Every structure is written in structure tokens, then in C-alpha cells.
């Protein structure tokens, strides 16, 4: 094996991309990961560090560049991971996302030739995010908003976040200037001092309504009235300003203490013709237009009948179940965040939907409860977080014998793992459709159909 020393330079070909967008280089079989290097590029690589199984390198010189390279990207977007695929043209991003799913199904589920559909593009490829969670820190003594450099907590000041709705960027920059003017202190996570930790902004795509959440280390908010007046005068679309107090020292953005500082504690958006109230702690897909495409595909895969009982598991504020409720007999939803369940119940009411029942709890537990209550779903829609489905959930879902499982996944690795279990227990994977909810980033989203084998 070659001996590598820091700062050694090698002339190498980039052969692949990791799922997080780093270029892959191999020297005598030993892999290096290189930021901002694309497949087919030949580079002079400088060794940064090496470990037992892999190392990290840096581009010293590009000898050739990929025809798919986007050259006018601000490199801070790569450094921070705001847009870790921003240097790759959009068509290639879509292909790469599909390829990842194909490879995971082949590796994990031994489905080498599964016909994964072409990735459906996002209607907007920049300026699409309806939510921003922006850290506030002091840089050289000045309060700044921006994003952390990857794998670190060094703040890179950013004003144009590229993939966020520009109205959100405007609110963040205005709030930053206001905090400076009012002499409010940025949070210092090393010393656990200071006040303002994060500014979180949500903007409803269809209505333009805005919610601002100030995440603070302490309750007492110096000059709060000045801040509220200035913000709401400048941005009449602000319907809600919240304060969340997070006294912990970990990485979680929100603490448990919420207060309304101004207006309501929710904003309203519209998806697929239904209105949704969204509260601060509730999950809501960040790319609304692309999520509408995702839900439409999920509903198509479900092939609903008017007599169907449908379970909407991991239901959030009810967006999937309520989108399909009018086509079926009854929808049962389950979600672990109580505020989101309150939103879902209210959203059923607001849309005059009377055949949807939402329960607070863990999907794996509530699924078993429903089973013992004799609820017999025909279709189960699941939309779990990255860790995928719990084994207990899969067992109950299989035991109840639903005709179809529609699986929405934001993590193709856990999806492939769960497909293996469903197939062992009598279901077959029929369709996989990637939908790009996160342009310019490495995140992959898909919807799949599993059917009971007769
Ligand atoms: N279907 C919704 C939400 C999907 S996000 C939508 O499309 O908007 C996943 C949701 O699962 C989140 O709301 C999260 O709070 C919830 N969740 C996480 N773990 C859970 C569990 N064990 N049981 C039920 N819900 C869970």
C-alpha cells in the first residue's frame, strides 16, 4: 500500500460521488473523499488526512473539468452544505439520486434490476424552501446570521441562501440588522452565554403568510417591543412571531418552552386545494410544489376505492391523509408530535372532512392498538423519518394484511432495509418513484408501492 503524507500531491481521476456529494478518488484501492470534485474530472489532489480505511483530499489543480460542472456557484454553498450539489448541473443531480436508490436496492435488497423510475424534477430548482433555521453567532464581535461550515460550528455569514424563498432571506437579514441595532447578544455555544441562538422563518408558499421564531437561551427578551414593531411594520405578511426558549447546550434547535410574542401561533398554507394550519413544532414539507407531486404519486399508487380504510402513519399535520380522505371511507392518522396532531384535527375541520381520525402516539404502538381494536386498513401510507420503520410497525402492518403499503421515504438506505422485511413477510415491491424535493442538495426522496402477494 502506498504511504500517504499530509500535503502529498497525486494526479488522479475522480470516479464517483459519495451520497453527500464528495468526489471519490482511489489510489491503489485506497479511497479519498474530495470536496468540489466531480466524476470524470482529472485533478491534482493534495492529501489532507488519512485514516485506516479512507482519507480526505483537496483539489490542488483541476486538470480537466466535468461537462456537468456548474461554474458560477458560490463556494460557500458547498462549504456549508446549504447546496452541497450546487456544482453539479440539475439533470445530473436527478440521475445521481435515482442511481443511489438503484444501488441501495441492489446491495441491500438484492434487486439488481429493479426498474426505479426517472426522478421527477422539482418545479423550482432554487428559491424553493419554505423554511429556514438560521444560527445566530458573533463573528469578530459582530452578530451574524449564516450557516455552519460542514462538520463544524464555525459560522459563515450568508445573506442569500440560494435555495430559500427570497422573502425568507429578507426577513432574516432585516432581523439580523434589528438585533444588532437593539444591542441583543448572539449566543456563544462554547461559553453558553449570550441570548439569540437561532432565527427560524416559515413562509407559506400559497398564501405568503410568515412565521418568525426567535430561539433564545433565556426568557427575558430585551427590547422585544422594538423588535416586534419593526418586523411587523416592515413585513405585513408576518402573522405569527414566536419565542422558543432553549436552555440546553446540545444541537437540538428547539427547547420545550414556547410563547406567542405576536399574532397567532400558526400560519396557513394550501396544498392540493386544501388549507393547512401549521404550528411551529409541526413538520411540514419544505418544498411545497414538489411535495404536491409526491403526494399525487402516493395517491395514484394507492389506487383508492370508495370503501377503503386508509392509515396515514407519521401523519404530521395531516397533509397526506386529508388530501385523499374524500376518495375513501375513513382515514386513521398517527403522529408522535401532539401539536401536529392538533393541527391535523383542526385541518380536517377547516376542510370540512369528517371521516379522518388522528391519534397522538408512536406509530409502532398505535398500529398495534388499532389491530386489537379490529381496524382493518386496505391501504397503509407510511412517511417515516430517516431511521425508517420500526420492526414492530412492520409486523403489525403485515399482520393486518393491507392490500397495499405506500412507502414515502427520505432515506433510501432504511427504505431498502424495510423492503427486505416486507418481502420476507409476503409483500412485493412494485414501483419506486424518486421525486426531487431538495434540489441542489444530496437529499433523496421517493415514493414506493408494496403489494400483498396473493
Ligand atoms: N406525512 C407528513 C409528515 C412526514 S415527516 C407530511 O408529509 O408532512 C415524519 C413525521 O413522523 C414527523 O411529523 C414526525 O414528528 C413523525 N414521527 C417521528 N417518529 C414517529 C413515530 N415513532 N411515530 C409516529 N410519528 C413519528
CSV table of C-alpha atoms and ligand atoms in Angstrom, one decimal:
chain,number,residue,atom,x,y,z
A,1,UNK,CA,0.0,0.0,0.0
A,2,UNK,CA,1.1,3.5,-0.8
A,3,UNK,CA,2.2,5.6,2.2
A,4,UNK,CA,0.5,8.9,2.3
A,5,UNK,CA,1.8,12.0,3.9
A,6,UNK,CA,-0.1,15.2,4.5
A,7,UNK,CA,0.3,17.6,1.6
A,8,UNK,CA,1.4,14.9,-0.8
A,9,UNK,CA,0.1,15.6,-4.3
A,10,UNK,CA,-1.3,12.9,-6.6
A,11,UNK,CA,-2.6,13.2,-10.1
A,12,UNK,CA,-5.9,11.2,-10.1
A,13,UNK,CA,-9.3,10.6,-11.7
A,14,UNK,CA,-12.5,11.3,-9.8
A,15,UNK,CA,-14.5,8.1,-10.2
A,16,UNK,CA,-17.7,8.6,-8.2
A,17,UNK,CA,-19.6,10.8,-5.8
A,18,UNK,CA,-20.5,9.9,-2.2
A,19,UNK,CA,-24.2,10.3,-1.3
A,20,UNK,CA,-23.2,13.6,0.3
A,21,UNK,CA,-21.6,14.9,-2.8
A,22,UNK,CA,-17.9,14.5,-2.2
A,23,UNK,CA,-15.8,13.2,-5.2
A,24,UNK,CA,-14.3,9.7,-4.8
A,25,UNK,CA,-10.7,9.0,-5.8
A,26,UNK,CA,-8.9,5.7,-5.4
A,27,UNK,CA,-5.1,5.3,-5.1
A,28,UNK,CA,-4.1,1.6,-5.1
A,29,UNK,CA,-7.6,0.8,-3.9
A,30,UNK,CA,-7.5,3.2,-1.0
A,31,UNK,CA,-10.3,5.8,-1.3
A,32,UNK,CA,-10.0,9.5,-0.7
A,33,UNK,CA,-13.0,11.9,-0.5
A,34,UNK,CA,-12.5,15.2,-2.1
A,35,UNK,CA,-14.8,18.2,-1.8
A,36,UNK,CA,-15.9,20.0,-5.0
A,37,UNK,CA,-14.6,17.2,-7.3
A,38,UNK,CA,-16.9,15.6,-9.9
A,39,UNK,CA,-16.8,12.2,-11.6
A,40,UNK,CA,-14.7,12.2,-14.9
A,41,UNK,CA,-12.6,15.1,-13.6
A,42,UNK,CA,-8.8,14.7,-13.5
A,43,UNK,CA,-7.2,16.6,-10.7
A,44,UNK,CA,-4.0,17.1,-8.7
A,45,UNK,CA,-5.1,16.1,-5.3
A,46,UNK,CA,-3.5,17.3,-2.1
A,47,UNK,CA,-3.7,14.8,0.9
A,48,UNK,CA,-5.4,16.4,3.9
A,49,UNK,CA,-5.6,13.5,6.3
A,50,UNK,CA,-5.7,9.7,6.2
A,51,UNK,CA,-7.3,7.1,8.4
A,52,UNK,CA,-7.4,3.3,8.4
A,53,UNK,CA,-10.0,2.8,5.6
A,54,UNK,CA,-10.2,6.1,3.8
A,55,UNK,CA,-8.7,9.6,3.7
A,56,UNK,CA,-9.6,13.2,2.7
A,57,UNK,CA,-8.1,15.2,0.0
A,58,UNK,CA,-8.4,18.6,-1.5
A,59,UNK,CA,-8.3,19.7,-5.1
A,60,UNK,CA,-5.0,21.4,-5.8
A,61,UNK,CA,-5.5,21.9,-9.5
A,62,UNK,CA,-8.2,20.8,-12.0
A,63,UNK,CA,-6.5,19.2,-15.0
A,64,UNK,CA,-9.9,18.6,-16.7
A,65,UNK,CA,-13.4,19.6,-15.6
A,66,UNK,CA,-16.7,17.8,-16.0
A,67,UNK,CA,-19.1,18.9,-18.7
A,68,UNK,CA,-21.7,18.8,-15.9
A,69,UNK,CA,-19.9,21.2,-13.6
A,70,UNK,CA,-21.7,24.4,-12.7
A,71,UNK,CA,-19.1,27.1,-12.5
A,72,UNK,CA,-20.9,30.1,-11.2
A,73,UNK,CA,-21.8,28.6,-7.8
A,74,UNK,CA,-20.8,30.5,-4.7
A,75,UNK,CA,-18.4,28.0,-2.9
A,76,UNK,CA,-19.8,28.9,0.5
A,77,UNK,CA,-22.9,26.9,-0.5
A,78,UNK,CA,-20.7,23.8,-0.9
A,79,UNK,CA,-18.6,24.5,2.2
A,80,UNK,CA,-21.7,24.9,4.4
A,81,UNK,CA,-23.7,22.2,2.8
A,82,UNK,CA,-26.5,24.7,2.0
A,83,UNK,CA,-26.3,23.4,-1.5
A,84,UNK,CA,-23.8,20.5,-1.5
A,85,UNK,CA,-24.8,19.5,-5.1
A,86,UNK,CA,-24.8,23.1,-6.4
A,87,UNK,CA,-21.7,22.4,-8.5
A,88,UNK,CA,-23.4,19.7,-10.5
A,89,UNK,CA,-25.9,20.5,-13.2
A,90,UNK,CA,-29.6,19.7,-12.4
A,91,UNK,CA,-30.1,16.9,-14.9
A,92,UNK,CA,-27.1,15.1,-13.4
A,93,UNK,CA,-28.4,15.7,-9.9
A,94,UNK,CA,-31.6,13.9,-10.8
A,95,UNK,CA,-29.8,11.0,-12.4
A,96,UNK,CA,-27.5,10.7,-9.4
A,97,UNK,CA,-30.4,10.5,-7.0
A,98,UNK,CA,-32.0,7.7,-9.0
A,99,UNK,CA,-28.7,5.8,-9.2
A,100,UNK,CA,-28.4,5.9,-5.4
A,101,UNK,CA,-31.7,4.2,-5.0
A,102,UNK,CA,-30.9,1.6,-7.7
A,103,UNK,CA,-27.6,0.8,-5.9
A,104,UNK,CA,-29.1,0.5,-2.5
A,105,UNK,CA,-31.9,-1.8,-3.7
A,106,UNK,CA,-29.2,-3.9,-5.5
A,107,UNK,CA,-26.9,-4.0,-2.5
A,108,UNK,CA,-29.4,-4.3,0.4
A,109,UNK,CA,-32.4,-6.0,-1.1
A,110,UNK,CA,-30.6,-8.0,-3.9
A,111,UNK,CA,-32.8,-6.3,-6.5
A,112,UNK,CA,-30.2,-5.6,-9.1
A,113,UNK,CA,-32.5,-4.8,-12.0
A,114,UNK,CA,-35.4,-3.1,-10.2
A,115,UNK,CA,-36.9,-0.6,-12.6
A,116,UNK,CA,-36.7,2.6,-10.5
A,117,UNK,CA,-38.4,5.4,-12.4
A,118,UNK,CA,-36.6,8.5,-13.5
A,119,UNK,CA,-36.5,11.2,-10.8
A,120,UNK,CA,-39.3,13.7,-11.2
A,121,UNK,CA,-37.7,17.2,-11.1
A,122,UNK,CA,-38.8,19.9,-8.7
A,123,UNK,CA,-40.8,22.7,-10.3
A,124,UNK,CA,-38.4,25.2,-8.8
A,125,UNK,CA,-34.7,24.3,-8.5
A,126,UNK,CA,-33.7,27.4,-6.4
A,127,UNK,CA,-35.6,29.6,-4.0
A,128,UNK,CA,-37.9,26.8,-3.1
A,129,UNK,CA,-37.6,26.2,0.6
A,130,UNK,CA,-40.5,27.4,2.8
A,131,UNK,CA,-38.5,27.2,6.0
A,132,UNK,CA,-35.1,28.3,7.3
A,133,UNK,CA,-33.4,27.6,10.6
A,134,UNK,CA,-30.6,30.1,10.8
A,135,UNK,CA,-28.0,30.1,13.5
A,136,UNK,CA,-27.0,33.5,15.1
A,137,UNK,CA,-23.4,33.8,16.3
A,138,UNK,CA,-20.9,36.6,16.8
A,139,UNK,CA,-18.1,36.7,14.2
A,140,UNK,CA,-15.3,39.0,15.1
A,141,UNK,CA,-17.5,40.6,17.7
A,142,UNK,CA,-20.4,41.3,15.3
A,143,UNK,CA,-23.8,39.5,15.4
A,144,UNK,CA,-24.1,37.5,12.2
A,145,UNK,CA,-26.6,35.1,10.6
A,146,UNK,CA,-25.5,32.4,8.2
A,147,UNK,CA,-24.7,28.7,8.2
A,148,UNK,CA,-22.2,26.5,9.8
A,149,UNK,CA,-19.2,25.2,7.8
A,150,UNK,CA,-19.7,21.4,7.3
A,151,UNK,CA,-18.7,19.3,10.3
A,152,UNK,CA,-18.1,22.3,12.4
A,153,UNK,CA,-19.8,25.1,14.3
A,154,UNK,CA,-17.9,28.0,12.6
A,155,UNK,CA,-20.4,30.4,11.2
A,156,UNK,CA,-20.1,31.5,7.6
A,157,UNK,CA,-22.1,34.7,7.2
A,158,UNK,CA,-24.7,34.3,4.4
A,159,UNK,CA,-27.4,36.8,3.1
A,160,UNK,CA,-28.6,35.0,0.0
A,161,UNK,CA,-29.4,31.4,1.0
A,162,UNK,CA,-29.9,30.4,-2.7
A,163,UNK,CA,-32.5,27.6,-2.1
A,164,UNK,CA,-34.8,29.5,0.3
A,165,UNK,CA,-37.7,31.7,-0.8
A,166,UNK,CA,-36.1,35.1,-1.1
A,167,UNK,CA,-38.8,36.6,1.2
A,168,UNK,CA,-37.3,34.4,3.9
A,169,UNK,CA,-33.8,35.7,3.3
A,170,UNK,CA,-35.2,39.3,3.5
A,171,UNK,CA,-36.7,38.6,6.9
A,172,UNK,CA,-33.5,37.0,8.2
A,173,UNK,CA,-31.3,39.9,7.1
A,174,UNK,CA,-33.7,42.5,8.4
A,175,UNK,CA,-33.9,40.6,11.8
A,176,UNK,CA,-30.1,40.4,11.9
A,177,UNK,CA,-29.8,44.2,11.5
A,178,UNK,CA,-32.5,44.8,14.1
A,179,UNK,CA,-30.8,42.6,16.7
A,180,UNK,CA,-27.6,44.5,16.1
A,181,UNK,CA,-29.3,47.8,16.4
A,182,UNK,CA,-31.1,46.8,19.6
A,183,UNK,CA,-27.8,45.5,21.1
A,184,UNK,CA,-29.0,41.9,21.5
A,185,UNK,CA,-26.3,39.4,22.0
A,186,UNK,CA,-25.6,36.4,19.9
A,187,UNK,CA,-25.4,33.0,21.6
A,188,UNK,CA,-22.0,31.7,22.3
A,189,UNK,CA,-22.2,27.9,22.5
A,190,UNK,CA,-18.7,27.4,23.9
A,191,UNK,CA,-19.2,29.6,26.9
A,192,UNK,CA,-23.0,29.1,27.0
A,193,UNK,CA,-23.6,32.8,27.1
A,194,UNK,CA,-25.4,35.4,25.0
A,195,UNK,CA,-29.1,35.4,24.0
A,196,UNK,CA,-30.2,34.7,20.4
A,197,UNK,CA,-29.5,31.2,19.3
A,198,UNK,CA,-31.5,30.8,16.0
A,199,UNK,CA,-33.9,32.6,13.8
A,200,UNK,CA,-36.4,30.2,12.3
A,201,UNK,CA,-38.7,31.5,9.5
A,202,UNK,CA,-41.5,29.8,7.7
A,203,UNK,CA,-43.4,31.2,4.8
A,204,UNK,CA,-46.5,29.6,3.4
A,205,UNK,CA,-46.0,29.1,-0.3
A,206,UNK,CA,-49.5,29.7,-1.4
A,207,UNK,CA,-50.6,32.5,1.0
A,208,UNK,CA,-47.3,34.2,1.7
A,209,UNK,CA,-48.0,34.2,5.4
A,210,UNK,CA,-44.9,34.3,7.5
A,211,UNK,CA,-44.0,33.0,10.9
A,212,UNK,CA,-40.8,34.1,12.7
A,213,UNK,CA,-39.5,32.1,15.7
A,214,UNK,CA,-36.7,33.5,17.9
A,215,UNK,CA,-34.9,30.7,19.7
A,216,UNK,CA,-33.3,32.2,22.8
A,217,UNK,CA,-31.2,31.0,25.6
A,218,UNK,CA,-33.2,32.8,28.3
A,219,UNK,CA,-36.7,34.1,28.6
A,220,UNK,CA,-36.1,37.8,29.2
A,221,UNK,CA,-36.1,39.5,25.8
A,222,UNK,CA,-34.5,42.9,25.9
A,223,UNK,CA,-36.3,45.5,23.7
A,224,UNK,CA,-38.8,42.9,22.4
A,225,UNK,CA,-41.4,45.6,21.6
A,226,UNK,CA,-38.9,47.4,19.3
A,227,UNK,CA,-38.1,44.1,17.5
A,228,UNK,CA,-41.8,43.2,17.1
A,229,UNK,CA,-42.9,46.6,15.9
A,230,UNK,CA,-40.1,47.0,13.4
A,231,UNK,CA,-40.6,43.4,12.0
A,232,UNK,CA,-44.3,43.6,11.6
A,233,UNK,CA,-44.2,47.1,10.1
A,234,UNK,CA,-41.6,46.0,7.5
A,235,UNK,CA,-43.3,42.7,6.7
A,236,UNK,CA,-47.1,42.9,6.9
A,237,UNK,CA,-47.3,39.2,5.9
A,238,UNK,CA,-46.0,38.2,9.3
A,239,UNK,CA,-48.9,36.5,11.0
A,240,UNK,CA,-47.0,35.0,13.9
A,241,UNK,CA,-43.9,35.7,16.0
A,242,UNK,CA,-43.0,33.1,18.5
A,243,UNK,CA,-40.2,32.7,21.1
A,244,UNK,CA,-38.8,29.4,21.9
A,245,UNK,CA,-36.5,29.1,24.9
A,246,UNK,CA,-33.8,26.5,24.6
A,247,UNK,CA,-31.6,26.4,27.8
A,248,UNK,CA,-29.9,23.2,26.8
A,249,UNK,CA,-26.4,23.0,25.3
A,250,UNK,CA,-26.9,20.3,22.7
A,251,UNK,CA,-27.5,20.6,18.9
A,252,UNK,CA,-31.3,20.5,19.1
A,253,UNK,CA,-32.7,23.7,17.7
A,254,UNK,CA,-35.9,24.0,19.8
A,255,UNK,CA,-36.3,23.7,23.6
A,256,UNK,CA,-39.7,22.8,25.1
A,257,UNK,CA,-40.9,26.3,26.1
A,258,UNK,CA,-43.0,28.2,23.5
A,259,UNK,CA,-44.6,31.6,23.7
A,260,UNK,CA,-46.5,33.7,21.2
A,261,UNK,CA,-45.0,37.2,21.0
A,262,UNK,CA,-47.2,38.5,18.3
A,263,UNK,CA,-50.3,37.3,16.4
A,264,UNK,CA,-51.3,33.7,16.1
A,265,UNK,CA,-49.4,30.5,16.8
A,266,UNK,CA,-49.8,29.2,13.3
A,267,UNK,CA,-49.7,30.2,9.6
A,268,UNK,CA,-52.0,28.8,6.9
A,269,UNK,CA,-50.9,27.3,3.6
A,270,UNK,CA,-52.7,25.5,0.8
A,271,UNK,CA,-51.7,22.1,-0.7
A,272,UNK,CA,-53.6,20.2,-3.4
A,273,UNK,CA,-56.6,22.5,-2.8
A,274,UNK,CA,-56.8,22.0,1.0
A,275,UNK,CA,-56.0,24.5,3.7
A,276,UNK,CA,-53.5,23.7,6.4
A,277,UNK,CA,-52.7,25.4,9.7
A,278,UNK,CA,-49.1,24.8,10.6
A,279,UNK,CA,-47.8,25.4,14.1
A,280,UNK,CA,-44.1,26.0,15.0
A,281,UNK,CA,-43.2,22.5,16.3
A,282,UNK,CA,-45.0,20.7,13.4
A,283,UNK,CA,-43.3,19.1,10.5
A,284,UNK,CA,-44.2,20.5,7.1
A,285,UNK,CA,-42.5,19.5,3.8
A,286,UNK,CA,-40.1,22.3,2.9
A,287,UNK,CA,-40.7,22.3,-0.9
A,288,UNK,CA,-44.4,22.7,-1.3
A,289,UNK,CA,-44.8,22.4,-5.0
A,290,UNK,CA,-42.6,19.3,-5.3
A,291,UNK,CA,-44.4,17.7,-2.2
A,292,UNK,CA,-47.7,18.1,-4.1
A,293,UNK,CA,-46.2,16.0,-6.9
A,294,UNK,CA,-45.0,13.4,-4.3
A,295,UNK,CA,-48.4,13.2,-2.6
A,296,UNK,CA,-50.2,12.9,-6.0
A,297,UNK,CA,-47.9,10.0,-6.9
A,298,UNK,CA,-48.6,8.4,-3.5
A,299,UNK,CA,-52.3,8.7,-4.0
A,300,UNK,CA,-52.0,7.3,-7.6
A,301,UNK,CA,-50.0,4.3,-6.2
A,302,UNK,CA,-52.7,3.7,-3.5
A,303,UNK,CA,-55.3,3.0,-6.3
A,304,UNK,CA,-58.1,4.0,-3.8
A,305,UNK,CA,-61.6,2.6,-3.7
A,306,UNK,CA,-64.6,4.4,-2.1
A,307,UNK,CA,-64.9,1.6,0.5
A,308,UNK,CA,-61.2,1.8,1.6
A,309,UNK,CA,-59.9,2.3,5.1
A,310,UNK,CA,-56.6,4.1,4.9
A,311,UNK,CA,-53.9,4.5,7.6
A,312,UNK,CA,-51.8,7.7,7.3
A,313,UNK,CA,-48.8,6.8,9.6
A,314,UNK,CA,-46.3,9.5,10.5
A,315,UNK,CA,-49.0,11.9,9.5
A,316,UNK,CA,-47.6,15.3,10.6
A,317,UNK,CA,-50.3,18.0,10.2
A,318,UNK,CA,-52.4,15.5,8.1
A,319,UNK,CA,-51.4,16.6,4.6
A,320,UNK,CA,-51.4,13.1,3.0
A,321,UNK,CA,-54.5,11.7,4.7
A,322,UNK,CA,-56.6,14.8,4.2
A,323,UNK,CA,-55.6,15.0,0.5
A,324,UNK,CA,-57.1,11.6,-0.1
A,325,UNK,CA,-59.9,11.4,2.6
A,326,UNK,CA,-62.7,12.5,0.2
A,327,UNK,CA,-61.9,9.4,-2.0
A,328,UNK,CA,-62.2,6.8,0.7
A,329,UNK,CA,-64.4,5.6,3.6
A,330,UNK,CA,-62.1,6.6,6.5
A,331,UNK,CA,-58.6,7.8,7.3
A,332,UNK,CA,-56.8,7.0,10.5
A,333,UNK,CA,-53.7,9.1,11.2
A,334,UNK,CA,-50.9,8.7,13.8
A,335,UNK,CA,-48.2,11.1,14.7
A,336,UNK,CA,-45.9,11.5,17.7
A,337,UNK,CA,-45.9,15.3,18.0
A,338,UNK,CA,-49.0,16.4,19.9
A,339,UNK,CA,-49.1,19.9,18.3
A,340,UNK,CA,-49.0,18.4,14.8
A,341,UNK,CA,-51.9,16.1,15.7
A,342,UNK,CA,-53.9,19.2,17.0
A,343,UNK,CA,-53.1,20.8,13.6
A,344,UNK,CA,-54.3,17.7,11.7
A,345,UNK,CA,-57.6,17.6,13.6
A,346,UNK,CA,-58.2,21.3,13.0
A,347,UNK,CA,-57.2,20.9,9.4
A,348,UNK,CA,-59.8,18.2,8.9
A,349,UNK,CA,-62.4,20.6,10.4
A,350,UNK,CA,-61.2,23.6,8.3
A,351,UNK,CA,-61.6,21.5,5.1
A,352,UNK,CA,-65.0,20.0,6.3
A,353,UNK,CA,-63.5,16.5,6.3
A,354,UNK,CA,-65.4,14.3,8.8
A,355,UNK,CA,-64.0,10.9,8.0
A,356,UNK,CA,-60.5,11.4,9.4
A,357,UNK,CA,-59.3,10.4,12.9
A,358,UNK,CA,-55.9,11.5,14.3
A,359,UNK,CA,-54.2,9.9,17.2
A,360,UNK,CA,-51.1,11.1,19.1
A,361,UNK,CA,-48.6,8.4,19.7
A,362,UNK,CA,-45.8,6.3,18.3
A,363,UNK,CA,-46.8,4.7,15.0
A,364,UNK,CA,-45.5,1.3,16.2
A,365,UNK,CA,-47.6,1.3,19.3
A,366,UNK,CA,-50.8,2.8,17.9
A,367,UNK,CA,-50.7,0.5,14.9
A,368,UNK,CA,-50.8,-2.5,17.3
A,369,UNK,CA,-53.7,-0.8,19.2
A,370,UNK,CA,-55.7,-0.4,16.0
A,371,UNK,CA,-55.0,-4.0,15.2
A,372,UNK,CA,-56.5,-5.1,18.5
A,373,UNK,CA,-59.5,-2.7,18.0
A,374,UNK,CA,-60.3,-4.6,14.8
A,375,UNK,CA,-59.5,-1.7,12.4
A,376,UNK,CA,-58.7,-3.3,9.1
A,377,UNK,CA,-56.9,-0.9,6.7
A,378,UNK,CA,-56.9,-1.6,3.0
A,379,UNK,CA,-54.0,0.8,2.4
A,380,UNK,CA,-51.3,1.9,4.7
A,381,UNK,CA,-49.3,5.0,3.8
A,382,UNK,CA,-46.1,5.5,5.8
A,383,UNK,CA,-43.9,8.6,5.8
A,384,UNK,CA,-41.3,7.9,8.5
A,385,UNK,CA,-38.3,10.0,9.5
A,386,UNK,CA,-34.8,9.0,8.3
A,387,UNK,CA,-34.5,6.0,10.6
A,388,UNK,CA,-37.3,4.3,8.7
A,389,UNK,CA,-39.9,1.9,10.1
A,390,UNK,CA,-39.8,0.1,13.5
A,391,UNK,CA,-39.8,-3.7,13.3
A,392,UNK,CA,-43.0,-3.7,15.5
A,393,UNK,CA,-44.7,-1.4,13.0
A,394,UNK,CA,-43.8,-3.7,10.0
A,395,UNK,CA,-45.1,-6.8,11.9
A,396,UNK,CA,-48.5,-5.1,12.7
A,397,UNK,CA,-48.8,-3.8,9.2
A,398,UNK,CA,-48.2,-7.2,7.7
A,399,UNK,CA,-50.4,-9.0,10.2
A,400,UNK,CA,-53.4,-6.8,9.4
A,401,UNK,CA,-52.9,-7.8,5.7
A,402,UNK,CA,-53.4,-4.4,4.0
A,403,UNK,CA,-53.7,-4.7,0.2
A,404,UNK,CA,-51.0,-2.0,-0.4
A,405,UNK,CA,-48.3,-0.2,1.5
A,406,UNK,CA,-47.4,3.1,0.1
A,407,UNK,CA,-44.0,4.0,1.4
A,408,UNK,CA,-42.7,7.6,1.3
A,409,UNK,CA,-39.0,7.7,2.3
A,410,UNK,CA,-36.4,10.4,2.8
A,411,UNK,CA,-33.7,7.8,3.3
A,412,UNK,CA,-33.2,5.2,0.6
A,413,UNK,CA,-30.9,3.1,2.9
A,414,UNK,CA,-33.5,2.4,5.5
A,415,UNK,CA,-36.2,2.1,2.8
A,416,UNK,CA,-34.2,-0.7,1.2
A,417,UNK,CA,-33.8,-2.4,4.6
A,418,UNK,CA,-37.5,-2.2,5.2
A,419,UNK,CA,-38.3,-3.5,1.7
A,420,UNK,CA,-36.4,-6.7,2.6
A,421,UNK,CA,-38.6,-7.2,5.7
A,422,UNK,CA,-41.8,-6.6,3.8
A,423,UNK,CA,-40.8,-9.0,1.1
A,424,UNK,CA,-39.9,-11.7,3.6
A,425,UNK,CA,-43.3,-11.3,5.1
A,426,UNK,CA,-45.4,-11.6,2.0
A,427,UNK,CA,-45.3,-8.3,0.2
A,428,UNK,CA,-43.7,-7.4,-3.2
A,429,UNK,CA,-42.1,-4.2,-4.2
A,430,UNK,CA,-44.0,-3.0,-7.3
A,431,UNK,CA,-42.9,0.6,-8.0
A,432,UNK,CA,-40.3,3.1,-6.9
A,433,UNK,CA,-40.6,6.7,-7.9
A,434,UNK,CA,-38.0,9.3,-6.8
A,435,UNK,CA,-39.3,12.9,-6.6
A,436,UNK,CA,-36.7,15.7,-6.1
A,437,UNK,CA,-37.8,17.6,-3.1
A,438,UNK,CA,-34.4,19.0,-2.4
A,439,UNK,CA,-32.7,20.4,-5.5
A,440,UNK,CA,-29.0,21.5,-5.1
A,441,UNK,CA,-28.6,19.2,-2.1
A,442,UNK,CA,-27.8,15.5,-1.6
A,443,UNK,CA,-31.2,14.6,-0.1
A,444,UNK,CA,-33.2,11.9,-1.8
A,445,UNK,CA,-37.0,11.4,-1.6
A,446,UNK,CA,-39.0,8.6,-3.0
A,447,UNK,CA,-42.5,7.0,-3.0
A,448,UNK,CA,-42.9,3.3,-3.4
A,449,UNK,CA,-45.7,0.8,-3.7
A,450,UNK,CA,-45.6,-2.6,-2.0
A,451,UNK,CA,-48.4,-5.0,-2.6
A,452,UNK,CA,-49.6,-8.1,-0.8
A,453,UNK,CA,-48.7,-11.2,-2.7
A,454,UNK,CA,-51.8,-13.4,-3.1
B,1,LIG,N1,-46.6,12.9,6.4
B,1,LIG,C1,-46.3,14.2,7.0
B,1,LIG,C2,-45.1,14.2,7.9
B,1,LIG,C3,-43.9,13.4,7.5
B,1,LIG,S1,-42.4,13.7,8.4
B,1,LIG,C4,-46.0,15.2,5.8
B,1,LIG,O1,-45.9,14.8,4.7
B,1,LIG,O2,-45.9,16.4,6.1
B,1,LIG,C5,-42.4,12.4,9.6
B,1,LIG,C6,-43.3,12.6,10.8
B,1,LIG,O3,-43.2,11.5,11.6
B,1,LIG,C7,-43.0,13.8,11.6
B,1,LIG,O4,-44.1,14.6,11.8
B,1,LIG,C8,-42.5,13.2,13.0
B,1,LIG,O5,-42.9,14.0,14.1
B,1,LIG,C9,-43.3,11.9,13.0
B,1,LIG,N2,-42.7,10.8,13.8
B,1,LIG,C10,-41.4,10.5,14.1
B,1,LIG,N3,-41.3,9.4,14.7
B,1,LIG,C11,-42.6,8.9,14.9
B,1,LIG,C12,-43.1,7.7,15.5
B,1,LIG,N4,-42.3,6.8,16.1
B,1,LIG,N5,-44.5,7.6,15.4
B,1,LIG,C13,-45.3,8.5,14.8
B,1,LIG,N6,-44.8,9.6,14.3
B,1,LIG,C14,-43.5,9.8,14.3
